[in-house]
């Protein structure tokens, strides 16, 4: 893996960005999610269009729907209004912005008071941010906000070498510090954990996902989402050709989620976006995906899927 200038290497392998409108979010959706109180609620997500994140994480493909410059003043509020006018009413909303909500080059600090005022009727607002950018701006925003605030942060992995090679510009101490500061102010946190990041084989990918879950809950995180590491950003394809990256198997995802749920430290979700790419058997793949959806919504481990065609008992 290149070391001298990894940012330049990552940028050199990128395909072109998608064309986006700074006055419109690039996507929005509503989906069911289990809440801390055990109820399933409809949760809205608005994928905001804004300036690209300053951190060039090795595995990231979120930059595809970003701008090169900060969007005009008022654009973020306009995007939120546009999406809320088209989705059914929700009490819980995620504002995901392909980077960091408290990066002033992504979302102007001048817009934060207006955002807080517009979302006053919500029960919970969830935003995402790099641990090193969690600080005064976040805490000031919480004081203005009527709904409960939750911050999602990428932990990715606690494997020391794999984390370093992800080019995330973050240490585990940075994550712990951010989680502690949020917890002290009554702000819930969720962590994103990568399953089988580059440099790890299948067995180690699963092992270190479990250790990452342990670390997250030990740091006071309330919820963890396990994300199968994917290609699609140029750099990951290069690493795959070099033999230092392969996507995880469906079985590893099942085992990681079951382990996390069994910890009873907080909710654990499998990220099921593009889950079909992990199917190793077309016969049982859809049923196994449905089983993971049920685990996501109930935090209970259902019976295993048995598959005659692939002669497997998929009970992880």
mmCIF file with all atom_site columns, C-alpha atoms in Angstrom, residues 112-260:
data_model
loop_
_atom_site.group_PDB
_atom_site.id
_atom_site.type_symbol
_atom_site.label_atom_id
_atom_site.label_alt_id
_atom_site.label_comp_id
_atom_site.label_asym_id
_atom_site.label_entity_id
_atom_site.label_seq_id
_atom_site.pdbx_PDB_ins_code
_atom_site.Cartn_x
_atom_site.Cartn_y
_atom_site.Cartn_z
_atom_site.occupancy
_atom_site.B_iso_or_equiv
_atom_site.pdbx_formal_charge
_atom_site.auth_seq_id
_atom_site.auth_comp_id
_atom_site.auth_asym_id
_atom_site.auth_atom_id
_atom_site.pdbx_PDB_model_num
ATOM 1   C CA . UNK A 1 112 ? -26.967 25.911  12.233 1.00 0.00 ? 112 UNK A CA 1
ATOM 2   C CA . UNK A 1 113 ? -29.392 28.136  14.221 1.00 0.00 ? 113 UNK A CA 1
ATOM 3   C CA . UNK A 1 114 ? -31.899 28.069  11.351 1.00 0.00 ? 114 UNK A CA 1
ATOM 4   C CA . UNK A 1 115 ? -31.572 24.288  11.044 1.00 0.00 ? 115 UNK A CA 1
ATOM 5   C CA . UNK A 1 116 ? -32.177 23.905  14.783 1.00 0.00 ? 116 UNK A CA 1
ATOM 6   C CA . UNK A 1 117 ? -35.256 26.136  14.593 1.00 0.00 ? 117 UNK A CA 1
ATOM 7   C CA . UNK A 1 118 ? -36.688 24.331  11.547 1.00 0.00 ? 118 UNK A CA 1
ATOM 8   C CA . UNK A 1 119 ? -36.342 20.919  13.203 1.00 0.00 ? 119 UNK A CA 1
ATOM 9   C CA . UNK A 1 120 ? -37.808 21.969  16.554 1.00 0.00 ? 120 UNK A CA 1
ATOM 10  C CA . UNK A 1 121 ? -40.748 19.555  16.268 1.00 0.00 ? 121 UNK A CA 1
ATOM 11  C CA . UNK A 1 122 ? -38.609 16.426  15.942 1.00 0.00 ? 122 UNK A CA 1
ATOM 12  C CA . UNK A 1 123 ? -38.010 13.922  18.705 1.00 0.00 ? 123 UNK A CA 1
ATOM 13  C CA . UNK A 1 124 ? -34.453 13.066  17.651 1.00 0.00 ? 124 UNK A CA 1
ATOM 14  C CA . UNK A 1 125 ? -31.935 14.431  15.159 1.00 0.00 ? 125 UNK A CA 1
ATOM 15  C CA . UNK A 1 126 ? -28.991 12.269  14.085 1.00 0.00 ? 126 UNK A CA 1
ATOM 16  C CA . UNK A 1 127 ? -25.954 13.747  12.355 1.00 0.00 ? 127 UNK A CA 1
ATOM 17  C CA . UNK A 1 128 ? -22.561 12.307  11.393 1.00 0.00 ? 128 UNK A CA 1
ATOM 18  C CA . UNK A 1 129 ? -19.145 13.719  12.171 1.00 0.00 ? 129 UNK A CA 1
ATOM 19  C CA . UNK A 1 130 ? -15.470 12.766  12.340 1.00 0.00 ? 130 UNK A CA 1
ATOM 20  C CA . UNK A 1 131 ? -14.411 12.354  16.003 1.00 0.00 ? 131 UNK A CA 1
ATOM 21  C CA . UNK A 1 132 ? -11.789 15.087  15.683 1.00 0.00 ? 132 UNK A CA 1
ATOM 22  C CA . UNK A 1 133 ? -14.449 17.606  14.611 1.00 0.00 ? 133 UNK A CA 1
ATOM 23  C CA . UNK A 1 134 ? -16.719 16.924  17.590 1.00 0.00 ? 134 UNK A CA 1
ATOM 24  C CA . UNK A 1 135 ? -16.352 19.906  19.867 1.00 0.00 ? 135 UNK A CA 1
ATOM 25  C CA . UNK A 1 136 ? -17.709 23.363  20.641 1.00 0.00 ? 136 UNK A CA 1
ATOM 26  C CA . UNK A 1 137 ? -19.779 23.685  17.458 1.00 0.00 ? 137 UNK A CA 1
ATOM 27  C CA . UNK A 1 138 ? -21.529 20.403  18.269 1.00 0.00 ? 138 UNK A CA 1
ATOM 28  C CA . UNK A 1 139 ? -22.227 21.368  21.863 1.00 0.00 ? 139 UNK A CA 1
ATOM 29  C CA . UNK A 1 140 ? -23.468 24.843  20.896 1.00 0.00 ? 140 UNK A CA 1
ATOM 30  C CA . UNK A 1 141 ? -25.792 23.253  18.341 1.00 0.00 ? 141 UNK A CA 1
ATOM 31  C CA . UNK A 1 142 ? -27.158 20.884  20.984 1.00 0.00 ? 142 UNK A CA 1
ATOM 32  C CA . UNK A 1 143 ? -28.005 23.821  23.245 1.00 0.00 ? 143 UNK A CA 1
ATOM 33  C CA . UNK A 1 144 ? -30.008 25.441  20.440 1.00 0.00 ? 144 UNK A CA 1
ATOM 34  C CA . UNK A 1 145 ? -31.746 22.216  19.463 1.00 0.00 ? 145 UNK A CA 1
ATOM 35  C CA . UNK A 1 146 ? -35.097 21.153  20.891 1.00 0.00 ? 146 UNK A CA 1
ATOM 36  C CA . UNK A 1 147 ? -34.935 17.473  19.856 1.00 0.00 ? 147 UNK A CA 1
ATOM 37  C CA . UNK A 1 148 ? -32.429 15.033  21.331 1.00 0.00 ? 148 UNK A CA 1
ATOM 38  C CA . UNK A 1 149 ? -29.160 15.021  19.390 1.00 0.00 ? 149 UNK A CA 1
ATOM 39  C CA . UNK A 1 150 ? -27.312 11.879  18.353 1.00 0.00 ? 150 UNK A CA 1
ATOM 40  C CA . UNK A 1 151 ? -23.909 11.857  16.643 1.00 0.00 ? 151 UNK A CA 1
ATOM 41  C CA . UNK A 1 152 ? -22.730 9.014   14.411 1.00 0.00 ? 152 UNK A CA 1
ATOM 42  C CA . UNK A 1 153 ? -18.959 8.557   14.103 1.00 0.00 ? 153 UNK A CA 1
ATOM 43  C CA . UNK A 1 154 ? -16.792 6.212   12.064 1.00 0.00 ? 154 UNK A CA 1
ATOM 44  C CA . UNK A 1 155 ? -14.781 3.984   14.366 1.00 0.00 ? 155 UNK A CA 1
ATOM 45  C CA . UNK A 1 156 ? -14.104 1.620   11.419 1.00 0.00 ? 156 UNK A CA 1
ATOM 46  C CA . UNK A 1 157 ? -11.719 -0.798  13.171 1.00 0.00 ? 157 UNK A CA 1
ATOM 47  C CA . UNK A 1 158 ? -9.543  -1.103  16.256 1.00 0.00 ? 158 UNK A CA 1
ATOM 48  C CA . UNK A 1 159 ? -6.932  -3.109  14.362 1.00 0.00 ? 159 UNK A CA 1
ATOM 49  C CA . UNK A 1 160 ? -3.938  -0.727  14.677 1.00 0.00 ? 160 UNK A CA 1
ATOM 50  C CA . UNK A 1 161 ? -2.370  -1.296  11.253 1.00 0.00 ? 161 UNK A CA 1
ATOM 51  C CA . UNK A 1 162 ? -5.649  -1.462  9.366  1.00 0.00 ? 162 UNK A CA 1
ATOM 52  C CA . UNK A 1 163 ? -6.843  1.758   11.014 1.00 0.00 ? 163 UNK A CA 1
ATOM 53  C CA . UNK A 1 164 ? -3.597  3.524   10.137 1.00 0.00 ? 164 UNK A CA 1
ATOM 54  C CA . UNK A 1 165 ? -3.825  2.443   6.498  1.00 0.00 ? 165 UNK A CA 1
ATOM 55  C CA . UNK A 1 166 ? -7.416  3.694   6.241  1.00 0.00 ? 166 UNK A CA 1
ATOM 56  C CA . UNK A 1 167 ? -5.956  7.227   6.229  1.00 0.00 ? 167 UNK A CA 1
ATOM 57  C CA . UNK A 1 168 ? -8.676  8.373   8.601  1.00 0.00 ? 168 UNK A CA 1
ATOM 58  C CA . UNK A 1 169 ? -6.419  10.746  10.537 1.00 0.00 ? 169 UNK A CA 1
ATOM 59  C CA . UNK A 1 170 ? -7.851  9.414   13.781 1.00 0.00 ? 170 UNK A CA 1
ATOM 60  C CA . UNK A 1 171 ? -6.587  7.443   16.747 1.00 0.00 ? 171 UNK A CA 1
ATOM 61  C CA . UNK A 1 172 ? -8.644  5.307   19.093 1.00 0.00 ? 172 UNK A CA 1
ATOM 62  C CA . UNK A 1 173 ? -7.937  7.935   21.751 1.00 0.00 ? 173 UNK A CA 1
ATOM 63  C CA . UNK A 1 174 ? -9.578  10.527  19.472 1.00 0.00 ? 174 UNK A CA 1
ATOM 64  C CA . UNK A 1 175 ? -12.669 8.358   19.262 1.00 0.00 ? 175 UNK A CA 1
ATOM 65  C CA . UNK A 1 176 ? -12.792 7.731   23.012 1.00 0.00 ? 176 UNK A CA 1
ATOM 66  C CA . UNK A 1 177 ? -12.374 11.431  23.719 1.00 0.00 ? 177 UNK A CA 1
ATOM 67  C CA . UNK A 1 178 ? -15.213 12.392  21.388 1.00 0.00 ? 178 UNK A CA 1
ATOM 68  C CA . UNK A 1 179 ? -17.513 9.669   22.725 1.00 0.00 ? 179 UNK A CA 1
ATOM 69  C CA . UNK A 1 180 ? -16.789 10.712  26.294 1.00 0.00 ? 180 UNK A CA 1
ATOM 70  C CA . UNK A 1 181 ? -17.483 14.388  25.579 1.00 0.00 ? 181 UNK A CA 1
ATOM 71  C CA . UNK A 1 182 ? -20.770 13.517  23.907 1.00 0.00 ? 182 UNK A CA 1
ATOM 72  C CA . UNK A 1 183 ? -21.826 11.180  26.696 1.00 0.00 ? 183 UNK A CA 1
ATOM 73  C CA . UNK A 1 184 ? -21.088 13.811  29.362 1.00 0.00 ? 184 UNK A CA 1
ATOM 74  C CA . UNK A 1 185 ? -23.544 16.145  27.619 1.00 0.00 ? 185 UNK A CA 1
ATOM 75  C CA . UNK A 1 186 ? -26.269 13.544  27.213 1.00 0.00 ? 186 UNK A CA 1
ATOM 76  C CA . UNK A 1 187 ? -25.717 13.142  23.472 1.00 0.00 ? 187 UNK A CA 1
ATOM 77  C CA . UNK A 1 188 ? -26.213 9.607   22.180 1.00 0.00 ? 188 UNK A CA 1
ATOM 78  C CA . UNK A 1 189 ? -23.584 8.145   19.869 1.00 0.00 ? 189 UNK A CA 1
ATOM 79  C CA . UNK A 1 190 ? -23.520 5.471   17.211 1.00 0.00 ? 190 UNK A CA 1
ATOM 80  C CA . UNK A 1 191 ? -20.420 3.966   15.648 1.00 0.00 ? 191 UNK A CA 1
ATOM 81  C CA . UNK A 1 192 ? -19.819 2.692   12.137 1.00 0.00 ? 192 UNK A CA 1
ATOM 82  C CA . UNK A 1 193 ? -17.666 -0.454  12.113 1.00 0.00 ? 193 UNK A CA 1
ATOM 83  C CA . UNK A 1 194 ? -16.099 -1.919  8.976  1.00 0.00 ? 194 UNK A CA 1
ATOM 84  C CA . UNK A 1 195 ? -16.228 -5.662  8.456  1.00 0.00 ? 195 UNK A CA 1
ATOM 85  C CA . UNK A 1 196 ? -13.018 -6.853  6.826  1.00 0.00 ? 196 UNK A CA 1
ATOM 86  C CA . UNK A 1 197 ? -11.163 -3.634  5.966  1.00 0.00 ? 197 UNK A CA 1
ATOM 87  C CA . UNK A 1 198 ? -8.046  -3.896  3.772  1.00 0.00 ? 198 UNK A CA 1
ATOM 88  C CA . UNK A 1 199 ? -5.100  -5.980  5.059  1.00 0.00 ? 199 UNK A CA 1
ATOM 89  C CA . UNK A 1 200 ? -7.328  -8.437  6.947  1.00 0.00 ? 200 UNK A CA 1
ATOM 90  C CA . UNK A 1 201 ? -8.315  -11.909 5.775  1.00 0.00 ? 201 UNK A CA 1
ATOM 91  C CA . UNK A 1 202 ? -11.768 -13.339 6.431  1.00 0.00 ? 202 UNK A CA 1
ATOM 92  C CA . UNK A 1 203 ? -11.030 -14.775 9.873  1.00 0.00 ? 203 UNK A CA 1
ATOM 93  C CA . UNK A 1 204 ? -9.206  -11.679 11.098 1.00 0.00 ? 204 UNK A CA 1
ATOM 94  C CA . UNK A 1 205 ? -11.854 -9.436  9.565  1.00 0.00 ? 205 UNK A CA 1
ATOM 95  C CA . UNK A 1 206 ? -14.485 -11.093 11.738 1.00 0.00 ? 206 UNK A CA 1
ATOM 96  C CA . UNK A 1 207 ? -12.256 -11.188 14.820 1.00 0.00 ? 207 UNK A CA 1
ATOM 97  C CA . UNK A 1 208 ? -11.445 -7.487  14.638 1.00 0.00 ? 208 UNK A CA 1
ATOM 98  C CA . UNK A 1 209 ? -15.051 -6.529  13.948 1.00 0.00 ? 209 UNK A CA 1
ATOM 99  C CA . UNK A 1 210 ? -15.907 -8.233  17.240 1.00 0.00 ? 210 UNK A CA 1
ATOM 100 C CA . UNK A 1 211 ? -13.082 -6.424  19.017 1.00 0.00 ? 211 UNK A CA 1
ATOM 101 C CA . UNK A 1 212 ? -14.274 -3.158  17.514 1.00 0.00 ? 212 UNK A CA 1
ATOM 102 C CA . UNK A 1 213 ? -17.759 -3.797  18.889 1.00 0.00 ? 213 UNK A CA 1
ATOM 103 C CA . UNK A 1 214 ? -16.230 -4.451  22.312 1.00 0.00 ? 214 UNK A CA 1
ATOM 104 C CA . UNK A 1 215 ? -14.287 -1.198  22.114 1.00 0.00 ? 215 UNK A CA 1
ATOM 105 C CA . UNK A 1 216 ? -17.269 0.844   20.933 1.00 0.00 ? 216 UNK A CA 1
ATOM 106 C CA . UNK A 1 217 ? -19.567 -0.277  23.713 1.00 0.00 ? 217 UNK A CA 1
ATOM 107 C CA . UNK A 1 218 ? -16.725 0.057   26.200 1.00 0.00 ? 218 UNK A CA 1
ATOM 108 C CA . UNK A 1 219 ? -16.410 3.686   25.091 1.00 0.00 ? 219 UNK A CA 1
ATOM 109 C CA . UNK A 1 220 ? -20.056 4.351   25.859 1.00 0.00 ? 220 UNK A CA 1
ATOM 110 C CA . UNK A 1 221 ? -21.458 4.089   22.331 1.00 0.00 ? 221 UNK A CA 1
ATOM 111 C CA . UNK A 1 222 ? -25.215 3.439   22.256 1.00 0.00 ? 222 UNK A CA 1
ATOM 112 C CA . UNK A 1 223 ? -25.531 1.815   18.835 1.00 0.00 ? 223 UNK A CA 1
ATOM 113 C CA . UNK A 1 224 ? -23.232 0.179   16.263 1.00 0.00 ? 224 UNK A CA 1
ATOM 114 C CA . UNK A 1 225 ? -23.747 -0.353  12.544 1.00 0.00 ? 225 UNK A CA 1
ATOM 115 C CA . UNK A 1 226 ? -21.608 -3.032  10.915 1.00 0.00 ? 226 UNK A CA 1
ATOM 116 C CA . UNK A 1 227 ? -20.739 -2.149  7.324  1.00 0.00 ? 227 UNK A CA 1
ATOM 117 C CA . UNK A 1 228 ? -19.331 -4.769  4.943  1.00 0.00 ? 228 UNK A CA 1
ATOM 118 C CA . UNK A 1 229 ? -16.297 -3.109  3.357  1.00 0.00 ? 229 UNK A CA 1
ATOM 119 C CA . UNK A 1 230 ? -17.047 -2.507  -0.313 1.00 0.00 ? 230 UNK A CA 1
ATOM 120 C CA . UNK A 1 231 ? -15.267 -1.492  -3.457 1.00 0.00 ? 231 UNK A CA 1
ATOM 121 C CA . UNK A 1 232 ? -16.348 1.110   -5.954 1.00 0.00 ? 232 UNK A CA 1
ATOM 122 C CA . UNK A 1 233 ? -14.095 4.084   -5.273 1.00 0.00 ? 233 UNK A CA 1
ATOM 123 C CA . UNK A 1 234 ? -11.033 3.237   -7.346 1.00 0.00 ? 234 UNK A CA 1
ATOM 124 C CA . UNK A 1 235 ? -8.574  2.725   -4.509 1.00 0.00 ? 235 UNK A CA 1
ATOM 125 C CA . UNK A 1 236 ? -10.343 -0.378  -3.224 1.00 0.00 ? 236 UNK A CA 1
ATOM 126 C CA . UNK A 1 237 ? -10.266 -1.942  -6.692 1.00 0.00 ? 237 UNK A CA 1
ATOM 127 C CA . UNK A 1 238 ? -6.523  -1.330  -6.816 1.00 0.00 ? 238 UNK A CA 1
ATOM 128 C CA . UNK A 1 239 ? -6.073  -2.997  -3.424 1.00 0.00 ? 239 UNK A CA 1
ATOM 129 C CA . UNK A 1 240 ? -8.193  -5.925  -4.544 1.00 0.00 ? 240 UNK A CA 1
ATOM 130 C CA . UNK A 1 241 ? -5.983  -6.428  -7.588 1.00 0.00 ? 241 UNK A CA 1
ATOM 131 C CA . UNK A 1 242 ? -2.960  -6.301  -5.278 1.00 0.00 ? 242 UNK A CA 1
ATOM 132 C CA . UNK A 1 243 ? -4.466  -9.065  -3.141 1.00 0.00 ? 243 UNK A CA 1
ATOM 133 C CA . UNK A 1 244 ? -4.821  -7.057  0.075  1.00 0.00 ? 244 UNK A CA 1
ATOM 134 C CA . UNK A 1 245 ? -8.588  -6.542  0.002  1.00 0.00 ? 245 UNK A CA 1
ATOM 135 C CA . UNK A 1 246 ? -11.642 -8.700  -0.578 1.00 0.00 ? 246 UNK A CA 1
ATOM 136 C CA . UNK A 1 247 ? -15.214 -7.996  0.515  1.00 0.00 ? 247 UNK A CA 1
ATOM 137 C CA . UNK A 1 248 ? -16.407 -10.067 3.491  1.00 0.00 ? 248 UNK A CA 1
ATOM 138 C CA . UNK A 1 249 ? -18.708 -13.046 3.199  1.00 0.00 ? 249 UNK A CA 1
ATOM 139 C CA . UNK A 1 250 ? -22.350 -13.108 4.185  1.00 0.00 ? 250 UNK A CA 1
ATOM 140 C CA . UNK A 1 251 ? -21.461 -15.583 6.917  1.00 0.00 ? 251 UNK A CA 1
ATOM 141 C CA . UNK A 1 252 ? -19.019 -13.145 8.522  1.00 0.00 ? 252 UNK A CA 1
ATOM 142 C CA . UNK A 1 253 ? -21.654 -10.412 8.532  1.00 0.00 ? 253 UNK A CA 1
ATOM 143 C CA . UNK A 1 254 ? -24.114 -12.759 10.214 1.00 0.00 ? 254 UNK A CA 1
ATOM 144 C CA . UNK A 1 255 ? -21.591 -13.789 12.835 1.00 0.00 ? 255 UNK A CA 1
ATOM 145 C CA . UNK A 1 256 ? -20.518 -10.229 13.568 1.00 0.00 ? 256 UNK A CA 1
ATOM 146 C CA . UNK A 1 257 ? -24.094 -9.040  14.041 1.00 0.00 ? 257 UNK A CA 1
ATOM 147 C CA . UNK A 1 258 ? -24.997 -12.008 16.212 1.00 0.00 ? 258 UNK A CA 1
ATOM 148 C CA . UNK A 1 259 ? -21.949 -11.405 18.386 1.00 0.00 ? 259 UNK A CA 1
ATOM 149 C CA . UNK A 1 260 ? -22.790 -7.718  18.758 1.00 0.00 ? 260 UNK A CA 1
#
